Amino acid sequence: MLQFGLTRGLAVRVNEQGLIQDEARHFQMQKQAKAEQEAKAKLFADDFDYNNAINEYDNPRIKEYARGIFQKMGNFVRENPGWEQSFAGQAQMKAYRHELKDNPELNRGIQSDAAHKSLLKDLAEQSKNPETFDKEAWDQKVQEWNKYTKYGHQGGAEAFAKEGNKEFTYQAPIDRVNTTNELMKIAQATEWDMTTNIGYGGVKQSVSEERKNSSANRALSSPVAAWVKRDYKQALEAGATKATTVAQFARELMDPFFKADKIDKGWAPPQVKLSGKDMANMTPSMWYTMHDKLANSNGASVDLGSGAMQATFANDLGEILLDGIKDPFGNPLNLGMRRAVATGMARVHKGVVQGDKPYAEFDALVRLPVSEFVALGKQYDDAIDELGAGQLTSGVSSQWEIRPEYEAKGIKKYIDNKSGKEFVEFPVAKKYDPYNVRLADNYSNAANVSQHKENPYDMGDGNKPATIVQEGVTYTLNPNTGQYE
């Protein structure tokens, strides 16, 4: 719903462009009718001064018409001596005088001059406001007047040939719209339509690309559309935009004004921070203690440390057994041994694993080549936007992105810094038994303070290869950390 100021202060609240024009036309007709009445009143008061201030087109035609009336009046006087004493004679002469003051030629001239007078007055007033002054539209009105005085029709020679002479009419152009301001209002009124859960009870609300584009298209069906199109044309001529369509141009102007993401961070996750004393005394029993506490936390996630959790579940190649995992869509999935990165986040659920013991889950990020990712099923395939070129089937994977609605599920495009290869990264949840003795020992061993100090992935001789190659990428052993980087 927009509001435009019309000439001389009239304001009309509208839903459609046509309603604005109808209201403006009605207002203008009222104004012109008043001007015509004033001009007619003055004309009759001046008796035979029939050509007072008539424009250059109508003036000679009015004079020619009047000469015919004068000739009739002369003939009547000669043929009717003593007409002054005759009621009929006086009535006839009165009719001739009235015809001088009220005839098609004169009326057209009076109406046209009154409209032109309003045009000049409004033009002078509106030109004082450069921010709303539409010079192009007002120049068009002046050109229409010039055509009228030349051809007798403001539409020009062709219009005159079809319709004959026709009085000049004038409707003030709608005040120039500040396109940026109007588009800003539409953008700011666009509500969030995407909700993403973040952190612990946190929520992020955002405006999707689809809704932003929809708002831009809606602007092009509103009264501001004509101005957006005109500004786009001017921007193209000036080289001030790279937009290839009016819709893109509108979106370009609206982008800075859409609502920013609204983030409610929720609460911070419980942190497991071990003091130096705790580290010195870390034993597998600490693993059990942590999970006992988690079992009574109503499913809250706790950060157990990404490095420690990676060392607990991954081998030296960074591979984790990812069978029986839960994918981003909540479905079960078996991936076998895959390179994955534990995030450190874990939780315990009240459920049965062995006897009456609860089970736990830890979160990890998996990275797969895009071709393997889409092969997992339709939901995975739908997450990939091939940018209209269908490169995935040809083996070229450089022209693809993750669709925004799937990014909200944590699916991202990942580029390996070392190899430059592209992968799809996505989160999974892996179940485990929190009371597994080996996991407890692995976790404490991650800080090198377990009772046994053994490497659970040592193949027996204590030696590791200096390099390993996986998926075409070479990883080198860091002797200080014992990890491949």
Coordinates of C-alpha atoms in Angstrom, one line a residue:
M1 CA 0.0 0.0 0.0
L2 CA 1.7 3.2 -1.1
Q3 CA 0.9 6.9 -0.9
F4 CA 1.7 9.4 -3.6
G5 CA 1.4 13.2 -3.3
L6 CA -0.5 14.7 -6.2
T7 CA -0.3 18.3 -7.4
R8 CA -1.3 21.0 -5.0
G9 CA -1.3 18.8 -2.0
L10 CA -4.0 16.2 -2.8
A11 CA -3.0 12.8 -1.4
V12 CA -4.6 9.5 -2.4
R13 CA -4.0 6.2 -0.7
V14 CA -4.2 3.5 -3.3
N15 CA -3.8 -0.2 -4.1
E16 CA -3.6 0.2 -7.9
Q17 CA -2.0 2.6 -10.3
G18 CA -5.4 3.0 -12.2
L19 CA -7.0 4.4 -9.0
I20 CA -4.4 7.0 -8.7
Q21 CA -4.9 8.1 -12.3
D22 CA -8.7 8.2 -11.9
E23 CA -8.6 10.3 -8.8
A24 CA -6.0 12.7 -10.3
R25 CA -8.1 13.0 -13.5
H26 CA -11.2 13.8 -11.4
F27 CA -9.4 16.4 -9.5
Q28 CA -7.9 18.0 -12.6
M29 CA -11.3 18.1 -14.3
Q30 CA -12.8 20.0 -11.3
K31 CA -9.9 22.4 -11.4
Q32 CA -10.3 23.0 -15.2
A33 CA -14.1 23.4 -15.0
K34 CA -13.6 26.1 -12.4
A35 CA -11.1 27.9 -14.6
E36 CA -13.4 27.7 -17.6
Q37 CA -16.3 29.1 -15.6
E38 CA -14.2 32.1 -14.5
A39 CA -13.0 32.7 -18.0
K40 CA -16.6 32.5 -19.4
A41 CA -17.9 34.9 -16.7
K42 CA -15.3 37.5 -17.6
L43 CA -16.0 37.1 -21.3
F44 CA -19.7 37.8 -21.0
A45 CA -19.0 40.7 -18.7
D46 CA -16.7 42.2 -21.4
D47 CA -19.6 42.0 -23.9
F48 CA -18.1 41.7 -27.4
D49 CA -14.5 41.2 -26.3
Y50 CA -14.8 37.6 -27.6
N51 CA -11.1 37.0 -28.4
N52 CA -9.6 37.9 -25.1
A53 CA -6.2 36.0 -24.5
I54 CA -7.0 33.1 -26.9
N55 CA -4.1 30.9 -28.0
E56 CA -2.6 31.1 -31.5
Y57 CA -4.4 28.1 -32.9
D58 CA -7.9 29.0 -31.8
N59 CA -7.7 32.8 -32.1
P60 CA -8.0 33.0 -36.0
R61 CA -10.7 30.4 -36.0
I62 CA -12.7 32.3 -33.4
K63 CA -12.3 35.5 -35.4
E64 CA -13.5 33.8 -38.5
Y65 CA -16.5 32.4 -36.8
A66 CA -17.3 35.8 -35.3
R67 CA -17.1 37.5 -38.7
G68 CA -19.9 35.2 -39.8
I69 CA -22.0 36.1 -36.8
F70 CA -21.4 39.9 -37.4
Q71 CA -22.4 39.5 -41.0
K72 CA -25.7 37.9 -39.9
M73 CA -26.2 40.7 -37.4
G74 CA -25.6 43.3 -40.1
N75 CA -28.0 41.7 -42.5
F76 CA -30.6 41.5 -39.7
V77 CA -30.3 45.2 -38.9
R78 CA -30.7 46.2 -42.5
E79 CA -33.6 43.9 -43.1
N80 CA -35.4 44.8 -39.9
P81 CA -35.5 48.5 -39.3
G82 CA -36.9 49.4 -35.9
W83 CA -35.8 46.0 -34.5
E84 CA -35.0 47.9 -31.3
Q85 CA -38.7 48.4 -30.6
S86 CA -39.5 44.8 -31.4
F87 CA -39.4 42.1 -28.7
A88 CA -38.6 39.5 -31.4
G89 CA -35.9 41.8 -32.8
Q90 CA -34.2 42.2 -29.4
A91 CA -34.4 38.5 -28.8
Q92 CA -32.7 37.7 -32.1
M93 CA -29.9 40.2 -31.5
K94 CA -29.5 38.8 -28.0
A95 CA -29.2 35.3 -29.5
Y96 CA -26.5 36.5 -31.9
R97 CA -24.5 38.1 -29.1
H98 CA -24.8 34.9 -27.1
E99 CA -23.6 32.8 -30.0
L100 CA -20.5 35.1 -30.1
K101 CA -19.8 34.1 -26.5
D102 CA -20.8 30.5 -26.6
N103 CA -19.8 28.5 -29.7
P104 CA -17.6 25.4 -30.4
E105 CA -14.6 27.4 -31.6
L106 CA -14.7 29.8 -28.7
N107 CA -15.4 27.1 -26.1
R108 CA -12.5 25.0 -27.3
G109 CA -10.2 27.9 -27.1
I110 CA -11.3 28.9 -23.6
Q111 CA -11.1 25.3 -22.3
S112 CA -7.6 24.9 -23.8
D113 CA -6.3 28.2 -22.5
A114 CA -7.6 27.4 -19.0
A115 CA -5.9 24.0 -19.0
H116 CA -2.7 25.6 -20.3
K117 CA -2.8 28.2 -17.5
S118 CA -3.1 25.4 -14.9
L119 CA -0.2 23.6 -16.6
L120 CA 2.1 26.6 -16.3
K121 CA 1.0 27.3 -12.7
D122 CA 1.5 23.7 -11.6
L123 CA 4.8 23.4 -13.5
A124 CA 6.2 26.5 -11.7
E125 CA 5.1 25.1 -8.3
Q126 CA 6.4 21.5 -8.9
S127 CA 9.8 22.6 -10.3
K128 CA 10.6 24.0 -6.9
N129 CA 10.8 20.5 -5.5
P130 CA 13.7 18.8 -7.4
E131 CA 13.4 15.6 -5.3
T132 CA 9.9 14.9 -6.6
F133 CA 9.9 16.8 -9.9
D134 CA 9.6 14.5 -12.9
K135 CA 11.1 16.7 -15.6
E136 CA 10.6 14.1 -18.3
A137 CA 6.8 13.9 -17.6
W138 CA 6.4 17.7 -17.4
D139 CA 8.3 18.2 -20.6
Q140 CA 5.9 15.8 -22.2
K141 CA 3.0 18.0 -21.1
V142 CA 4.6 21.1 -22.6
Q143 CA 5.2 19.2 -25.9
E144 CA 1.5 18.3 -26.0
W145 CA 0.6 21.9 -25.7
N146 CA 2.9 22.9 -28.5
K147 CA 1.3 20.2 -30.7
Y148 CA -2.1 21.6 -29.9
T149 CA -1.2 25.1 -30.9
K150 CA 0.3 23.8 -34.1
Y151 CA -2.3 21.1 -35.1
G152 CA -5.4 21.7 -32.9
H153 CA -4.9 18.3 -31.2
Q154 CA -2.3 17.6 -28.4
G155 CA -1.7 14.2 -30.0
G156 CA -0.2 15.8 -33.1
A157 CA -0.9 15.6 -36.8
E158 CA -1.9 11.9 -36.9
A159 CA -4.4 12.4 -34.0
F160 CA -5.9 15.5 -35.7
A161 CA -6.3 13.5 -39.0
K162 CA -8.4 10.9 -37.1
E163 CA -10.4 13.1 -34.7
G164 CA -10.2 16.6 -35.9
N165 CA -9.4 19.5 -33.6
K166 CA -10.0 18.8 -30.0
E167 CA -9.6 20.9 -26.9
F168 CA -6.3 20.6 -24.9
T169 CA -6.7 18.8 -21.6
Y170 CA -4.2 18.5 -18.9
Q171 CA -3.7 16.1 -16.0
A172 CA -0.8 16.8 -13.7
P173 CA 1.8 14.0 -13.6
I174 CA 2.1 12.0 -10.4
D175 CA 5.0 13.3 -8.3
R176 CA 8.3 11.6 -8.9
V177 CA 8.8 8.6 -6.6
N178 CA 12.0 8.1 -4.7
T179 CA 12.6 4.6 -6.0
T180 CA 15.1 3.6 -3.3
N181 CA 12.8 4.7 -0.5
E182 CA 9.8 2.8 -1.9
L183 CA 11.8 -0.3 -2.5
M184 CA 13.3 0.0 1.0
K185 CA 9.8 0.0 2.5
I186 CA 8.9 -3.2 0.6
A187 CA 12.2 -4.9 1.6
Q188 CA 11.9 -4.0 5.2
A189 CA 8.3 -5.3 5.3
T190 CA 9.6 -8.7 4.1
E191 CA 9.4 -11.2 7.0
W192 CA 11.7 -14.0 7.8
D193 CA 10.7 -17.4 6.4
M194 CA 13.6 -19.6 7.4
T195 CA 14.2 -20.9 10.9
T196 CA 17.4 -22.8 11.8
N197 CA 18.2 -24.4 15.1
I198 CA 21.6 -23.4 16.4
G199 CA 23.6 -24.2 19.5
Y200 CA 21.6 -25.2 22.5
G201 CA 18.0 -24.0 22.2
G202 CA 19.2 -21.2 19.8
V203 CA 17.2 -20.2 16.8
K204 CA 18.3 -18.2 13.7
Q205 CA 15.6 -16.6 11.6
S206 CA 16.5 -15.4 8.1
V207 CA 14.9 -14.3 4.8
S208 CA 15.4 -16.9 2.0
E209 CA 16.6 -16.1 -1.5
E210 CA 13.2 -17.2 -2.8
R211 CA 11.3 -14.7 -0.6
K212 CA 13.7 -11.9 -1.5
N213 CA 13.2 -12.5 -5.2
S214 CA 9.5 -12.7 -4.6
S215 CA 9.5 -9.3 -2.9
A216 CA 11.5 -7.8 -5.8
N217 CA 8.9 -9.2 -8.3
R218 CA 6.1 -7.9 -6.1
A219 CA 7.6 -4.4 -6.3
L220 CA 7.4 -4.6 -10.1
S221 CA 3.6 -5.1 -9.9
S222 CA 3.1 -2.1 -7.6
P223 CA 2.7 1.6 -8.5
V224 CA 6.5 2.0 -8.1
A225 CA 7.2 -0.3 -11.1
A226 CA 7.2 2.5 -13.7
W227 CA 9.9 4.3 -11.8
V228 CA 12.0 1.2 -11.2
K229 CA 11.9 0.6 -15.0
R230 CA 12.9 4.2 -15.8
D231 CA 15.7 4.2 -13.2
Y232 CA 16.9 0.8 -14.6
K233 CA 17.1 2.3 -18.1
Q234 CA 19.0 5.3 -16.8
A235 CA 21.4 3.1 -14.8
L236 CA 22.1 1.0 -17.9
E237 CA 22.8 4.1 -20.0
A238 CA 25.2 5.4 -17.3
G239 CA 26.9 2.0 -16.8
A240 CA 25.8 2.1 -13.1
T241 CA 24.4 -1.5 -12.9
K242 CA 25.3 -5.0 -14.1
A243 CA 21.8 -6.2 -13.7
T244 CA 20.5 -7.9 -16.9
T245 CA 16.8 -7.6 -16.0
V246 CA 14.6 -5.1 -14.2
A247 CA 13.9 -7.7 -11.5
Q248 CA 17.6 -8.1 -10.8
F249 CA 17.9 -4.3 -10.6
A250 CA 15.1 -4.1 -8.1
R251 CA 16.7 -6.8 -6.0
E252 CA 20.0 -5.0 -6.2
L253 CA 18.4 -1.9 -4.7
M254 CA 16.5 -3.9 -2.1
D255 CA 19.3 -6.1 -0.8
P256 CA 20.7 -3.7 1.8
F257 CA 17.3 -3.3 3.4
F258 CA 16.1 -6.8 3.9
K259 CA 15.9 -7.9 7.6
A260 CA 19.2 -9.2 8.9
D261 CA 19.3 -12.6 10.4
K262 CA 17.7 -12.6 13.9
I263 CA 19.7 -14.9 16.2
D264 CA 18.6 -16.1 19.6
K265 CA 21.7 -17.9 20.8
G266 CA 19.9 -19.9 23.4
W267 CA 22.2 -21.0 26.2
A268 CA 25.9 -22.0 26.1
P269 CA 26.6 -25.7 26.1
P270 CA 28.0 -27.3 29.2
Q271 CA 31.7 -27.2 29.0
V272 CA 34.0 -30.0 30.3
K273 CA 37.1 -28.1 31.4
L274 CA 39.7 -30.1 33.1
S275 CA 42.2 -28.5 35.5
G276 CA 45.8 -29.5 35.6
K277 CA 45.1 -31.7 38.6
D278 CA 42.3 -33.4 36.7
M279 CA 44.6 -34.0 33.7
A280 CA 47.2 -35.5 35.9
N281 CA 44.7 -37.9 37.4
M282 CA 42.7 -38.6 34.2
T283 CA 41.7 -42.3 34.1
P284 CA 39.1 -44.2 32.3
S285 CA 36.8 -43.7 35.3
M286 CA 36.6 -40.0 34.4
W287 CA 35.0 -41.0 31.1
Y288 CA 32.4 -43.0 33.0
T289 CA 31.8 -40.1 35.4
M290 CA 31.2 -37.7 32.6
H291 CA 28.7 -39.9 31.0
D292 CA 26.9 -40.6 34.2
K293 CA 26.3 -36.9 34.5
L294 CA 25.2 -36.7 30.9
A295 CA 22.7 -39.5 31.5
N296 CA 21.0 -37.2 34.1
S297 CA 21.0 -34.0 31.9
N298 CA 17.9 -34.8 29.9
G299 CA 19.7 -35.2 26.6
A300 CA 21.8 -32.0 26.8
S301 CA 24.8 -31.9 24.5
V302 CA 28.2 -31.4 26.1
D303 CA 31.5 -30.5 24.5
L304 CA 33.9 -33.4 25.4
G305 CA 36.7 -31.9 23.2
S306 CA 37.0 -32.4 19.4
G307 CA 40.6 -33.6 19.6
A308 CA 39.9 -36.1 22.4
M309 CA 36.8 -37.4 20.7
Q310 CA 38.6 -37.8 17.4
A311 CA 41.3 -39.8 19.1
T312 CA 38.7 -41.9 20.8
F313 CA 36.8 -43.0 17.7
A314 CA 39.2 -42.4 14.7
N315 CA 42.2 -44.4 13.5
D316 CA 45.5 -42.8 12.5
L317 CA 44.1 -42.2 9.0
G318 CA 41.3 -40.1 10.4
E319 CA 38.7 -42.8 9.6
I320 CA 35.7 -43.5 11.8
L321 CA 33.4 -46.5 11.4
L322 CA 30.2 -44.8 10.2
D323 CA 27.7 -47.6 10.1
G324 CA 24.4 -47.1 11.8
I325 CA 24.7 -43.3 11.8
K326 CA 21.9 -40.7 11.6
D327 CA 22.1 -38.5 8.6
P328 CA 21.1 -34.8 8.4
F329 CA 17.6 -35.8 7.3
G330 CA 17.1 -38.1 10.4
N331 CA 17.5 -41.3 8.4
P332 CA 19.8 -44.2 9.3
L333 CA 22.8 -44.6 7.0
N334 CA 25.8 -47.0 6.6
L335 CA 28.9 -45.5 5.2
G336 CA 31.6 -47.9 6.5
M337 CA 35.0 -46.6 7.3
R338 CA 35.2 -42.9 6.2
R339 CA 37.3 -39.9 6.9
A340 CA 35.4 -37.8 9.4
V341 CA 36.0 -35.2 12.0
A342 CA 34.4 -35.4 15.5
T343 CA 33.1 -32.1 16.6
G344 CA 33.4 -33.0 20.3
M345 CA 29.7 -32.7 21.0
A346 CA 28.1 -35.7 22.7
R347 CA 24.9 -36.6 24.6
V348 CA 23.5 -39.5 26.5
H349 CA 20.0 -40.9 25.9
K350 CA 17.9 -42.9 28.2
G351 CA 17.7 -46.1 26.2
V352 CA 19.0 -49.7 26.2
V353 CA 22.3 -50.7 24.8
Q354 CA 23.3 -53.5 27.1
G355 CA 21.0 -54.4 29.9
D356 CA 19.5 -51.2 31.3
K357 CA 22.4 -48.9 30.3
P358 CA 21.7 -45.7 28.3
Y359 CA 23.3 -45.1 24.9
A360 CA 25.3 -42.1 23.8
E361 CA 25.8 -40.2 20.5
F362 CA 28.6 -38.1 19.3
D363 CA 28.5 -35.7 16.3
A364 CA 30.9 -35.8 13.4
L365 CA 31.4 -34.1 10.1
V366 CA 31.7 -36.3 7.0
R367 CA 33.3 -35.1 3.7
L368 CA 32.4 -37.0 0.5
P369 CA 33.1 -36.3 -3.1
V370 CA 30.0 -34.7 -4.6
S371 CA 29.4 -37.7 -7.0
E372 CA 29.4 -40.0 -4.0
F373 CA 27.1 -37.7 -2.0
V374 CA 24.4 -37.5 -4.7
A375 CA 24.5 -41.2 -5.1
L376 CA 23.3 -41.7 -1.6
G377 CA 19.7 -40.9 -2.6
K378 CA 17.2 -38.3 -3.9
Q379 CA 17.4 -36.0 -0.8
Y380 CA 21.2 -35.8 -1.2
D381 CA 20.8 -35.2 -5.0
D382 CA 18.3 -32.4 -4.4
A383 CA 20.7 -30.6 -2.0
I384 CA 23.1 -30.0 -4.9
D385 CA 22.5 -27.0 -7.3
E386 CA 24.3 -27.8 -10.5
L387 CA 23.8 -24.2 -11.6
G388 CA 21.8 -25.2 -14.6
A389 CA 24.7 -27.0 -16.4
G390 CA 24.5 -30.6 -15.3
Q391 CA 28.2 -30.9 -14.8
L392 CA 28.1 -33.7 -12.2
T393 CA 27.2 -36.4 -14.7
S394 CA 30.2 -35.4 -16.9
G395 CA 32.6 -35.7 -14.0
V396 CA 33.3 -32.0 -13.7
S397 CA 32.5 -30.9 -10.1
S398 CA 33.6 -27.2 -10.1
Q399 CA 30.2 -25.7 -10.9
W400 CA 27.9 -26.6 -8.1
E401 CA 26.6 -25.2 -4.8
I402 CA 24.5 -26.3 -1.9
R403 CA 20.9 -25.1 -2.1
P404 CA 20.2 -22.6 0.8
E405 CA 17.4 -24.7 2.4
Y406 CA 19.9 -27.6 2.7
E407 CA 22.7 -25.4 4.2
A408 CA 20.3 -24.9 7.1
K409 CA 20.7 -28.6 7.8
G410 CA 24.5 -28.1 8.1
I411 CA 25.3 -29.4 4.6
K412 CA 28.2 -27.3 3.1
K413 CA 30.6 -27.2 0.3
Y414 CA 34.1 -28.0 1.5
I415 CA 37.4 -27.3 -0.4
D416 CA 40.5 -29.1 0.8
N417 CA 43.3 -26.5 1.2
K418 CA 46.0 -29.0 0.3
S419 CA 44.6 -30.7 -2.7
G420 CA 42.1 -28.1 -3.9
K421 CA 39.5 -30.9 -4.3
E422 CA 35.9 -30.2 -3.5
F423 CA 33.8 -32.2 -1.1
V424 CA 30.3 -32.1 0.5
E425 CA 30.5 -31.7 4.2
F426 CA 27.5 -32.8 6.3
P427 CA 26.9 -33.7 10.0
V428 CA 26.0 -37.1 11.3
A429 CA 25.4 -38.6 14.7
K430 CA 27.0 -41.9 15.7
K431 CA 25.7 -44.1 18.5
Y432 CA 28.2 -45.6 21.0
D433 CA 28.3 -47.4 24.3
P434 CA 29.5 -44.9 26.9
Y435 CA 30.6 -47.8 29.1
N436 CA 32.8 -49.4 26.6
V437 CA 36.2 -50.0 28.4
R438 CA 38.3 -49.5 25.2
L439 CA 36.6 -46.1 24.5
A440 CA 37.2 -44.9 28.0
D441 CA 40.9 -45.8 27.7
N442 CA 41.2 -44.2 24.3
Y443 CA 39.7 -41.0 25.7
S444 CA 42.0 -40.8 28.6
N445 CA 44.9 -41.9 26.4
A446 CA 44.2 -38.8 24.2
A447 CA 45.8 -36.7 26.9
N448 CA 48.6 -39.3 27.3
V449 CA 47.8 -39.8 30.9
S450 CA 46.0 -43.2 30.9
Q451 CA 47.3 -46.0 33.0
H452 CA 48.5 -48.0 30.0
K453 CA 49.9 -45.3 27.6
E454 CA 49.4 -47.6 24.7
N455 CA 48.4 -46.5 21.2
P456 CA 45.2 -48.4 20.5
Y457 CA 45.9 -48.2 16.7
D458 CA 49.5 -49.3 16.8
M459 CA 49.8 -52.3 14.4
G460 CA 52.2 -54.1 16.7
D461 CA 55.7 -52.8 16.0
G462 CA 55.1 -49.3 17.3
N463 CA 56.2 -47.8 14.0
K464 CA 53.9 -45.8 11.6
P465 CA 54.6 -45.0 7.9
A466 CA 55.9 -41.5 7.3
T467 CA 53.2 -40.8 4.7
I468 CA 49.9 -42.2 3.7
V469 CA 47.8 -41.6 0.6
Q470 CA 44.0 -41.4 0.8
E471 CA 41.6 -40.2 -2.0
G472 CA 44.6 -38.9 -3.9
V473 CA 45.9 -36.8 -1.1
T474 CA 49.2 -37.4 0.7
Y475 CA 49.2 -37.0 4.5
T476 CA 52.4 -36.7 6.5
L477 CA 53.0 -38.0 10.0
N478 CA 53.7 -35.3 12.6
P479 CA 56.2 -36.9 15.0
N480 CA 55.3 -34.5 17.8
T481 CA 51.6 -35.3 17.8
G482 CA 51.6 -38.7 16.3
Q483 CA 48.9 -37.6 13.9
Y484 CA 48.8 -37.4 10.1
E485 CA 48.4 -33.9 8.7

